[in-house]
Coordinates of C-alpha atoms (C1' of nucleotides) in Angstrom, one line a residue:
Chain A
M1 CA 24.5 -28.1 -8.5
I2 CA 28.2 -29.1 -8.2
S3 CA 30.0 -29.4 -11.5
P4 CA 27.5 -30.8 -14.0
T5 CA 28.5 -34.2 -15.3
I6 CA 28.6 -35.2 -18.9
E7 CA 25.1 -36.7 -18.3
D8 CA 23.8 -33.3 -17.2
Y9 CA 25.2 -31.6 -20.4
L10 CA 23.6 -34.3 -22.6
K11 CA 20.3 -34.2 -20.8
A12 CA 20.2 -30.4 -21.1
I13 CA 20.9 -30.5 -24.8
F14 CA 18.3 -33.2 -25.3
K15 CA 15.6 -31.1 -23.6
L16 CA 16.6 -27.9 -25.5
Q17 CA 16.5 -29.9 -28.7
K18 CA 12.9 -30.9 -28.0
G19 CA 12.1 -27.2 -27.9
K20 CA 12.8 -27.3 -31.7
E21 CA 15.0 -24.2 -31.5
K22 CA 18.6 -24.4 -32.5
V23 CA 20.6 -25.4 -29.4
T24 CA 23.1 -22.6 -28.7
T25 CA 26.0 -22.4 -26.3
S26 CA 24.3 -19.7 -24.3
S27 CA 21.0 -21.7 -24.0
I28 CA 23.0 -24.5 -22.4
A29 CA 24.9 -22.1 -20.2
E30 CA 21.7 -20.5 -19.1
R31 CA 20.2 -23.9 -18.2
L32 CA 23.2 -25.2 -16.3
Q33 CA 24.1 -21.9 -14.8
L34 CA 27.6 -21.7 -16.3
S35 CA 29.5 -19.2 -18.4
N36 CA 29.4 -19.5 -22.2
A37 CA 33.1 -20.0 -22.2
T38 CA 32.8 -23.0 -19.9
V39 CA 30.1 -24.5 -22.1
T40 CA 32.1 -24.0 -25.3
S41 CA 35.1 -25.8 -23.9
M42 CA 33.0 -28.7 -22.6
I43 CA 31.1 -29.0 -25.9
K44 CA 34.5 -29.4 -27.6
K45 CA 35.2 -32.3 -25.3
L46 CA 31.9 -33.9 -25.9
A47 CA 32.4 -33.5 -29.7
K48 CA 35.8 -35.2 -29.4
Q49 CA 34.0 -38.1 -27.7
K50 CA 31.4 -38.2 -30.6
L51 CA 28.5 -37.4 -28.2
V52 CA 27.5 -34.2 -30.0
K53 CA 28.1 -32.6 -33.3
H54 CA 29.3 -29.0 -33.0
V55 CA 29.7 -26.4 -35.7
S56 CA 31.4 -23.3 -34.4
Y57 CA 29.0 -20.3 -34.0
H58 CA 26.1 -22.5 -35.2
G59 CA 25.1 -24.7 -32.3
V60 CA 25.1 -28.2 -31.2
V61 CA 23.2 -31.5 -32.0
L62 CA 23.3 -34.8 -30.2
T63 CA 24.7 -37.8 -32.0
E64 CA 23.0 -41.1 -31.7
G65 CA 25.3 -42.1 -28.9
G66 CA 24.7 -38.8 -27.1
E67 CA 21.0 -39.1 -27.4
K68 CA 21.1 -42.7 -26.0
I69 CA 22.8 -41.5 -22.9
A70 CA 20.4 -38.5 -22.5
V71 CA 17.4 -40.7 -22.8
K72 CA 18.8 -43.2 -20.3
V73 CA 19.3 -40.4 -17.8
I74 CA 15.7 -39.2 -18.3
R75 CA 14.5 -42.7 -17.8
R76 CA 16.4 -42.9 -14.5
H77 CA 15.1 -39.5 -13.5
R78 CA 11.4 -40.3 -14.1
L79 CA 11.5 -43.8 -12.5
V80 CA 13.4 -42.4 -9.5
E81 CA 10.8 -39.7 -9.1
L82 CA 7.9 -42.1 -9.3
F83 CA 9.7 -44.4 -6.9
L84 CA 10.2 -41.7 -4.3
K85 CA 6.6 -40.8 -4.5
E86 CA 5.0 -44.3 -4.7
I87 CA 7.2 -46.3 -2.5
L88 CA 8.9 -43.8 -0.2
E89 CA 5.9 -41.6 -0.1
L90 CA 7.7 -38.3 -0.6
E91 CA 5.7 -35.2 -1.7
W92 CA 5.7 -34.4 -5.4
D93 CA 7.3 -31.0 -5.0
K94 CA 10.3 -32.6 -3.3
V95 CA 11.0 -35.6 -5.6
H96 CA 12.3 -33.6 -8.5
D97 CA 15.3 -32.2 -6.7
E98 CA 16.1 -35.5 -5.1
A99 CA 15.9 -37.3 -8.4
E100 CA 18.2 -34.7 -10.0
Q101 CA 20.9 -35.9 -7.7
L102 CA 20.2 -39.6 -7.6
E103 CA 19.7 -40.1 -11.4
H104 CA 23.5 -40.3 -11.8
Y105 CA 24.2 -43.0 -9.3
I106 CA 21.6 -45.6 -10.0
S107 CA 23.0 -48.8 -11.6
D108 CA 21.1 -50.6 -14.3
E109 CA 20.4 -53.4 -11.9
I110 CA 18.7 -51.1 -9.4
M111 CA 16.9 -49.4 -12.3
D112 CA 15.4 -52.8 -13.3
S113 CA 14.4 -53.5 -9.8
I114 CA 12.7 -50.1 -9.4
D115 CA 10.9 -50.6 -12.7
R116 CA 9.7 -54.0 -11.5
V117 CA 8.5 -52.7 -8.1
L118 CA 6.6 -49.9 -9.9
G119 CA 4.9 -52.3 -12.3
Y120 CA 6.7 -51.2 -15.4
P121 CA 5.0 -47.8 -15.7
K122 CA 4.7 -46.1 -19.0
A123 CA 4.4 -42.6 -17.6
D124 CA 4.7 -40.7 -14.4
P125 CA 1.6 -39.2 -12.9
H126 CA 2.5 -35.8 -14.5
G127 CA 1.9 -37.6 -17.8
D128 CA 5.5 -37.5 -18.9
P129 CA 6.4 -40.7 -20.6
I130 CA 9.1 -43.0 -19.1
P131 CA 11.5 -44.1 -21.8
T132 CA 11.8 -47.9 -22.1
R133 CA 14.9 -49.9 -21.3
S134 CA 15.9 -49.8 -24.9
G135 CA 15.4 -46.0 -25.2
D136 CA 12.0 -45.7 -26.9
I137 CA 9.8 -42.8 -25.8
E138 CA 6.1 -43.4 -26.4
K139 CA 3.9 -40.3 -26.2
V140 CA 1.4 -40.8 -23.4
E141 CA -1.6 -38.5 -23.9
D142 CA -3.3 -38.9 -20.6
N143 CA -2.5 -40.8 -17.5
Y144 CA -4.5 -40.8 -14.3
T145 CA -5.6 -43.4 -11.7
L146 CA -8.5 -45.7 -12.1
A147 CA -10.0 -44.1 -9.0
E148 CA -10.3 -40.8 -10.9
A149 CA -11.6 -42.2 -14.2
E150 CA -15.1 -41.8 -15.4
V151 CA -17.8 -44.5 -15.1
G152 CA -18.6 -46.1 -18.5
K153 CA -15.6 -45.0 -20.5
K154 CA -13.4 -47.6 -22.1
L155 CA -10.0 -47.5 -20.4
V156 CA -6.6 -49.0 -21.0
I157 CA -4.1 -49.7 -18.2
N158 CA -0.8 -47.9 -18.5
S159 CA 0.8 -49.2 -15.3
V160 CA 0.1 -50.9 -12.0
S161 CA 2.3 -49.5 -9.3
D162 CA 2.7 -50.6 -5.8
G163 CA 5.3 -51.6 -3.2
D164 CA 2.8 -54.0 -1.7
P165 CA 3.2 -57.5 -3.1
N166 CA -0.3 -58.4 -1.9
K167 CA -2.0 -55.7 -3.9
L168 CA 0.1 -56.7 -6.8
R169 CA -0.8 -60.3 -6.6
F170 CA -4.5 -59.3 -6.3
M171 CA -4.2 -57.2 -9.5
F172 CA -2.4 -60.0 -11.3
K173 CA -5.1 -62.5 -10.4
L174 CA -7.7 -60.2 -11.9
G175 CA -5.7 -59.7 -15.0
L176 CA -5.1 -56.0 -14.3
L177 CA -1.9 -55.6 -16.2
P178 CA -0.4 -52.9 -18.4
G179 CA -2.1 -52.9 -21.9
V180 CA -5.3 -54.5 -20.7
S181 CA -8.6 -52.8 -21.5
I182 CA -11.2 -52.3 -18.8
S183 CA -14.2 -50.1 -17.9
I184 CA -15.9 -48.9 -14.7
K185 CA -19.4 -50.2 -14.2
N186 CA -20.2 -48.4 -10.9
K187 CA -18.6 -46.5 -8.1
T188 CA -19.9 -46.9 -4.5
P189 CA -20.5 -43.5 -3.1
F190 CA -18.3 -42.4 -0.1
E191 CA -16.2 -45.6 0.1
G192 CA -15.2 -45.2 -3.5
D193 CA -14.9 -48.9 -4.3
L194 CA -15.4 -49.8 -7.9
D195 CA -17.2 -52.4 -10.0
I196 CA -15.2 -53.0 -13.1
K197 CA -15.3 -55.2 -16.2
V198 CA -12.2 -56.9 -17.5
G199 CA -12.8 -58.9 -20.6
S200 CA -16.0 -60.7 -19.9
S201 CA -15.5 -60.8 -16.1
H202 CA -16.9 -58.4 -13.5
Y203 CA -15.0 -57.6 -10.3
H204 CA -15.4 -55.4 -7.2
I205 CA -12.2 -53.7 -6.2
P206 CA -11.3 -51.5 -3.2
L207 CA -10.4 -47.8 -3.7
A208 CA -6.8 -48.4 -2.4
V209 CA -6.2 -50.7 -5.4
A210 CA -7.9 -48.4 -7.9
K211 CA -5.5 -45.6 -6.8
K212 CA -2.5 -47.7 -7.9
I213 CA -3.7 -48.4 -11.4
Y214 CA -2.9 -45.8 -14.0
V215 CA -5.1 -45.6 -17.1
T216 CA -5.9 -43.7 -20.3
Q217 CA -9.3 -43.3 -22.0
I218 CA -9.2 -45.2 -25.2
E219 CA -11.2 -42.6 -27.1
R220 CA -8.6 -40.0 -26.3
R221 CA -5.8 -42.3 -27.2
L222 CA -7.3 -42.8 -30.6
K223 CA -7.8 -39.1 -31.1
E224 CA -4.1 -38.6 -30.5
E225 CA -3.3 -41.3 -33.0
E226 CA -5.4 -39.4 -35.6
K227 CA -3.7 -36.2 -34.7
K228 CA -0.3 -37.8 -35.3
H229 CA -1.4 -39.0 -38.8
L230 CA -2.5 -35.5 -39.7
T231 CA 0.6 -33.6 -38.5
V232 CA 3.3 -36.1 -39.5
Chain B
M1 CA 36.1 -44.8 -6.8
I2 CA 36.2 -41.2 -8.2
S3 CA 37.8 -38.6 -6.0
P4 CA 36.8 -39.6 -2.4
T5 CA 34.6 -37.0 -0.8
I6 CA 35.2 -35.5 2.7
E7 CA 32.6 -38.0 3.9
D8 CA 34.8 -40.9 2.5
Y9 CA 37.8 -39.6 4.4
L10 CA 35.9 -39.2 7.7
K11 CA 34.3 -42.7 7.3
A12 CA 37.7 -44.2 6.6
I13 CA 39.3 -42.6 9.7
F14 CA 36.3 -43.6 11.8
K15 CA 36.7 -47.3 10.8
L16 CA 40.5 -47.2 11.3
Q17 CA 40.0 -45.7 14.7
K18 CA 37.7 -48.6 15.7
G19 CA 40.7 -50.8 15.0
K20 CA 42.3 -49.2 18.1
E21 CA 45.6 -48.6 16.3
K22 CA 46.9 -45.0 15.8
V23 CA 45.4 -43.7 12.5
T24 CA 48.3 -42.9 10.2
T25 CA 48.4 -41.0 6.9
S26 CA 49.5 -44.2 5.2
S27 CA 46.7 -46.3 6.6
I28 CA 44.2 -43.8 5.2
A29 CA 46.1 -43.7 1.9
E30 CA 46.0 -47.5 1.8
R31 CA 42.3 -47.7 2.4
L32 CA 41.3 -45.0 -0.1
Q33 CA 43.9 -46.0 -2.7
L34 CA 45.7 -42.6 -2.7
S35 CA 49.2 -41.4 -2.3
N36 CA 50.4 -40.4 1.2
A37 CA 51.0 -36.9 -0.1
T38 CA 47.4 -36.6 -1.2
V39 CA 46.1 -37.7 2.2
T40 CA 48.4 -35.4 4.1
S41 CA 47.2 -32.3 2.2
M42 CA 43.6 -33.4 2.6
I43 CA 44.0 -34.0 6.3
K44 CA 45.3 -30.5 6.6
K45 CA 42.1 -29.2 5.1
L46 CA 39.9 -31.3 7.3
A47 CA 41.9 -30.0 10.3
K48 CA 41.2 -26.5 9.2
Q49 CA 37.5 -27.3 9.1
K50 CA 37.8 -28.7 12.7
L51 CA 36.7 -32.2 11.5
V52 CA 39.9 -33.9 12.6
K53 CA 42.8 -33.2 14.9
H54 CA 46.2 -33.7 13.3
V55 CA 49.6 -33.7 14.9
S56 CA 52.3 -33.8 12.2
Y57 CA 54.0 -37.2 12.1
H58 CA 51.8 -38.5 14.8
G59 CA 48.5 -39.3 13.3
V60 CA 44.9 -38.2 13.1
V61 CA 41.8 -38.3 15.4
L62 CA 38.3 -37.3 14.6
T63 CA 36.8 -34.4 16.4
E64 CA 33.2 -34.6 17.7
G65 CA 32.0 -32.9 14.6
G66 CA 34.0 -35.2 12.3
E67 CA 32.7 -38.3 14.1
K68 CA 29.1 -37.1 13.8
I69 CA 29.4 -36.9 10.0
A70 CA 31.2 -40.3 9.9
V71 CA 28.5 -42.0 11.9
K72 CA 25.8 -40.4 9.7
V73 CA 27.4 -41.8 6.6
I74 CA 27.6 -45.3 8.2
R75 CA 23.9 -45.0 9.1
R76 CA 23.1 -44.1 5.5
H77 CA 25.3 -46.9 4.2
R78 CA 23.8 -49.7 6.3
L79 CA 20.2 -48.5 5.8
V80 CA 20.7 -48.3 2.1
E81 CA 22.2 -51.8 2.0
L82 CA 19.3 -53.2 3.9
F83 CA 16.9 -51.3 1.7
L84 CA 18.4 -52.6 -1.5
K85 CA 18.2 -56.1 -0.1
E86 CA 14.8 -56.1 1.5
I87 CA 12.8 -53.8 -0.8
L88 CA 14.6 -54.0 -4.1
E89 CA 15.7 -57.6 -3.6
L90 CA 19.2 -57.3 -4.7
E91 CA 21.8 -59.9 -3.8
W92 CA 23.9 -59.2 -0.7
D93 CA 27.2 -59.4 -2.6
K94 CA 26.1 -56.6 -4.9
V95 CA 24.5 -54.4 -2.2
H96 CA 27.7 -53.1 -0.7
D97 CA 29.2 -51.5 -3.8
E98 CA 25.9 -49.8 -4.7
A99 CA 25.5 -48.4 -1.2
E100 CA 29.0 -47.1 -1.4
Q101 CA 27.9 -44.8 -4.2
L102 CA 24.5 -43.9 -2.9
E103 CA 25.3 -43.2 0.7
H104 CA 26.5 -39.7 -0.3
Y105 CA 23.4 -38.6 -2.2
I106 CA 20.5 -39.7 0.2
S107 CA 18.8 -36.7 1.9
D108 CA 17.7 -36.8 5.5
E109 CA 14.1 -37.0 4.3
I110 CA 14.7 -40.1 2.1
M111 CA 16.7 -41.6 5.0
D112 CA 13.8 -41.3 7.4
S113 CA 11.5 -42.8 4.8
I114 CA 13.7 -45.8 4.2
D115 CA 14.1 -46.2 8.0
R116 CA 10.3 -46.3 8.3
V117 CA 9.7 -48.7 5.4
L118 CA 12.3 -51.0 7.0
G119 CA 10.6 -50.9 10.4
Y120 CA 13.4 -49.0 12.2
P121 CA 15.9 -51.8 12.2
K122 CA 18.6 -51.8 14.8
A123 CA 21.0 -53.9 12.7
D124 CA 21.5 -55.2 9.3
P125 CA 21.4 -59.0 8.7
H126 CA 25.2 -59.1 8.9
G127 CA 24.7 -58.1 12.5
D128 CA 26.3 -54.7 12.1
P129 CA 24.4 -52.2 14.2
I130 CA 22.7 -49.3 12.4
P131 CA 23.4 -46.0 14.1
T132 CA 20.3 -44.1 15.3
R133 CA 19.2 -40.8 13.8
S134 CA 21.0 -39.1 16.7
G135 CA 24.2 -40.9 16.2
D136 CA 24.2 -43.6 18.8
I137 CA 25.6 -47.0 18.0
E138 CA 24.3 -49.9 20.0
K139 CA 26.2 -53.1 19.9
V140 CA 24.0 -55.9 18.4
E141 CA 25.4 -59.3 19.2
D142 CA 23.3 -61.4 17.1
N143 CA 20.6 -60.8 14.6
Y144 CA 18.6 -63.4 12.6
T145 CA 15.0 -63.9 11.5
L146 CA 12.3 -65.4 13.6
A147 CA 12.1 -68.1 11.0
E148 CA 15.6 -69.2 11.8
A149 CA 15.3 -69.0 15.6
E150 CA 15.1 -72.0 18.0
V151 CA 11.9 -73.2 19.5
G152 CA 11.6 -72.4 23.2
K153 CA 14.3 -69.8 23.6
K154 CA 13.4 -66.3 24.8
L155 CA 13.8 -63.8 22.0
V156 CA 13.7 -60.0 21.6
I157 CA 12.7 -58.3 18.4
N158 CA 15.3 -56.1 16.8
S159 CA 13.4 -55.0 13.8
V160 CA 10.4 -55.8 11.7
S161 CA 11.1 -55.1 8.1
D162 CA 8.8 -55.1 5.1
G163 CA 7.7 -53.1 2.2
D164 CA 4.3 -54.6 2.5
P165 CA 2.0 -52.5 4.6
N166 CA -0.4 -55.4 5.1
K167 CA 2.3 -57.6 6.8
L168 CA 3.3 -54.6 8.8
R169 CA -0.3 -54.0 10.0
F170 CA -0.6 -57.6 10.9
M171 CA 2.6 -57.5 13.0
F172 CA 1.5 -54.3 14.7
K173 CA -1.9 -55.8 15.6
L174 CA -0.1 -58.7 17.3
G175 CA 2.3 -56.3 19.1
L176 CA 5.3 -57.5 17.2
L177 CA 7.4 -54.4 17.5
P178 CA 11.1 -53.7 18.1
G179 CA 12.1 -54.3 21.7
V180 CA 9.2 -56.7 22.4
S181 CA 10.1 -60.1 24.0
I182 CA 8.7 -63.3 22.4
S183 CA 9.3 -67.0 22.2
I184 CA 8.5 -69.8 19.7
K185 CA 6.2 -72.5 21.0
N186 CA 6.1 -74.7 18.0
K187 CA 7.0 -74.9 14.3
T188 CA 4.9 -76.7 11.8
P189 CA 7.0 -79.1 9.8
F190 CA 7.4 -78.3 6.0
E191 CA 5.1 -75.2 6.0
G192 CA 7.3 -73.6 8.6
D193 CA 4.5 -71.6 10.2
L194 CA 5.1 -70.7 13.9
D195 CA 3.1 -70.7 17.1
I196 CA 4.5 -67.9 19.2
K197 CA 3.9 -66.3 22.6
V198 CA 3.9 -62.5 23.0
G199 CA 3.3 -61.4 26.6
S200 CA 0.5 -63.7 27.7
S201 CA -1.0 -64.1 24.2
H202 CA -0.5 -67.0 21.8
Y203 CA -0.5 -66.6 18.0
H204 CA 0.0 -68.6 14.8
I205 CA 1.9 -66.7 12.2
P206 CA 2.9 -67.6 8.6
L207 CA 6.5 -68.3 7.6
A208 CA 6.5 -65.2 5.3
V209 CA 5.9 -63.0 8.3
A210 CA 8.5 -64.7 10.5
K211 CA 11.1 -64.1 7.8
K212 CA 10.6 -60.4 8.2
I213 CA 11.1 -60.2 11.9
Y214 CA 14.7 -60.0 13.2
V215 CA 15.5 -61.2 16.7
T216 CA 18.2 -61.9 19.2
Q217 CA 18.3 -64.6 21.9
I218 CA 18.0 -62.9 25.2
E219 CA 20.5 -65.3 26.9
R220 CA 23.1 -64.3 24.4
R221 CA 22.4 -60.7 24.8
L222 CA 23.0 -61.0 28.6
K223 CA 26.2 -62.9 28.0
E224 CA 27.4 -60.0 25.9
E225 CA 26.5 -57.6 28.6
E226 CA 28.6 -59.6 31.1
K227 CA 31.5 -59.6 28.7
K228 CA 31.3 -55.9 28.4
H229 CA 31.5 -55.5 32.1
L230 CA 34.6 -57.7 32.3
T231 CA 36.6 -56.1 29.5
V232 CA 35.7 -52.4 30.1
Chain C
dT1 C1' 25.8 -2.7 -47.9
dT2 C1' 28.0 -1.9 -44.1
dA3 C1' 28.4 -0.7 -39.2
dA4 C1' 26.7 -1.6 -34.7
dA5 C1' 24.9 -5.1 -31.7
dA6 C1' 24.6 -9.7 -30.2
dG7 C1' 26.4 -14.1 -29.7
dT8 C1' 30.5 -17.3 -29.6
dT9 C1' 35.1 -18.7 -29.1
dT10 C1' 39.8 -18.2 -27.5
dA11 C1' 43.3 -16.8 -24.2
dG12 C1' 44.9 -16.8 -19.9
dA13 C1' 44.3 -17.4 -15.0
dC14 C1' 42.5 -19.7 -10.8
dT15 C1' 41.2 -23.6 -7.7
dC16 C1' 41.1 -28.3 -6.5
dA17 C1' 42.5 -33.0 -6.0
dT18 C1' 45.9 -35.6 -7.4
dC19 C1' 50.8 -37.3 -8.4
dT20 C1' 56.2 -38.0 -7.9
dA21 C1' 60.3 -36.9 -5.9
dA22 C1' 62.9 -34.6 -2.4
dA23 C1' 63.2 -33.1 2.3
dT24 C1' 62.2 -33.9 7.0
dT25 C1' 61.1 -36.4 11.2
dA26 C1' 60.4 -40.6 13.9
dT27 C1' 61.8 -45.4 15.0
dA28 C1' 64.5 -49.4 15.3
dT29 C1' 69.0 -51.7 15.6
dG30 C1' 73.8 -52.6 16.1
Chain D
dC1 C1' 73.4 -43.5 21.3
dA2 C1' 74.3 -42.9 16.7
dT3 C1' 72.9 -44.1 12.5
dA4 C1' 70.2 -46.6 9.0
dT5 C1' 65.5 -47.4 7.8
dA6 C1' 60.8 -46.3 7.6
dA7 C1' 57.2 -43.0 7.7
dT8 C1' 55.5 -38.4 6.8
dT9 C1' 55.4 -34.0 5.0
dT10 C1' 56.6 -30.4 1.6
dA11 C1' 57.6 -28.8 -3.0
dG12 C1' 56.4 -28.5 -7.4
dA13 C1' 53.8 -30.3 -11.5
dT14 C1' 49.6 -31.9 -13.9
dG15 C1' 44.8 -32.1 -15.6
dA16 C1' 40.0 -31.0 -15.0
dG17 C1' 36.5 -27.6 -14.8
dT18 C1' 35.6 -23.2 -14.1
dC19 C1' 35.9 -18.0 -14.7
dT20 C1' 36.6 -13.0 -16.9
dA21 C1' 38.1 -10.3 -20.6
dA22 C1' 39.4 -9.9 -25.2
dA23 C1' 39.0 -11.4 -30.0
dC24 C1' 36.3 -13.1 -33.4
dT25 C1' 31.9 -14.2 -36.2
dT26 C1' 27.1 -13.7 -37.2
dT27 C1' 22.9 -11.1 -37.3
dT28 C1' 20.3 -6.9 -37.5
dA29 C1' 19.0 -2.7 -39.0
dA30 C1' 20.1 2.0 -40.8

DNA sequence: TTAAAAGTTTAGACTCATCTAAATTATATG
DNA sequence: CATATAATTTAGATGAGTCTAAACTTTTAA
């Protein structure tokens, strides 16, 4: 990396913070491959700009403003990753490094456009949630394509992603939109086409379409909700 | 702009060079909004790297290596512009500034992918030629969509551009590929669908497809060739 | 409880891209 | 063709981001 930007510092601190541990100068230095001295002086500047709170010798915490920026960068990163994979068809192992560069140079307007083309996804295929435009991060427990889902289980659509307006229009017509509940009635062997139920309607959809619809099993989703209630 | 990169300097020199005039320190400074002193010292560095030839007080010329980089940046810029317009559907007036940023952070692999998704275009809709992967710049005299072309004229396809694989497949099947000659036999009023002739075959194509095919009138193209012969 | 070890900050120096002002070189005009 | 004017380069300063080494604070453990 060239000189990390302010965004890189804030993102690093955000990620370290999620690890629950106190965020130290040296942990940031480690992550960004810089000397401790460099990080200390940069942290002082960020503190002056009210992006972090810093107590000498005792670590760093993001302010609300700092966190907002960090989350925005993460949103850009994940959407760009997904975009590179889904629309430009790059391999997963390459998209991370590319996104690491691009995340700093994508305007809000381009972001919105990418979000739209991808069908407003809630998570990337790794299962990492994509923060919303307003900065909320919803936990996504599970996220795979309809093509991979089990027959019979109740499913909910997380996102429909495609660069192909025709497929999109097809999905819209069938009511296959984020948040909608569906289930698979049958899978044709070999071809892999699916019979699905949406509300009270039954449809037959091609495999290519099923591969572009990301879903979660409702049972698991509920289990996660319970877990949350127990632990919080 | 933040501090211009080496690529920005080379691109600026390339463009000034096309204007035929001697490229002076001050013309570069003007273009990049820097002081003359700054440009002089930067030019000295570029000269040390063999990217430009500099004779004190007498101007600057790109070396072969420098020109190669400049052309590559211009290729990235124009492809990114077209991509933002065609795939992400941004307005033309916004596309330039965005591309100005992004052109420095797009890898060769992403470039190839964008080129493919756009159908290997030879020019952007402004008519500016897009340099090839190997750095050749072909003059493109004229470039508009098939939807806008005149009935009866002989046309040649410059590019077929779409994010939609279905449309692309449709075009391929009909042999609508860059370099191919076609003509319009008839336009349906209102709907705007077209009857076209490709080789000895006749087809009927929807307006939506015609809008994604960029063409040049063959007569004009010949005229341009003549002009070249006269002036060179 | 205190001394050694570990972690953090400060001091001072370096490089880089930039600037203004002064010095130098080229060009244009009487 | 000599000199005034314009253009270019050099000199020296500034601010940003980085480093190493020294100074300082906190933690650990005898």
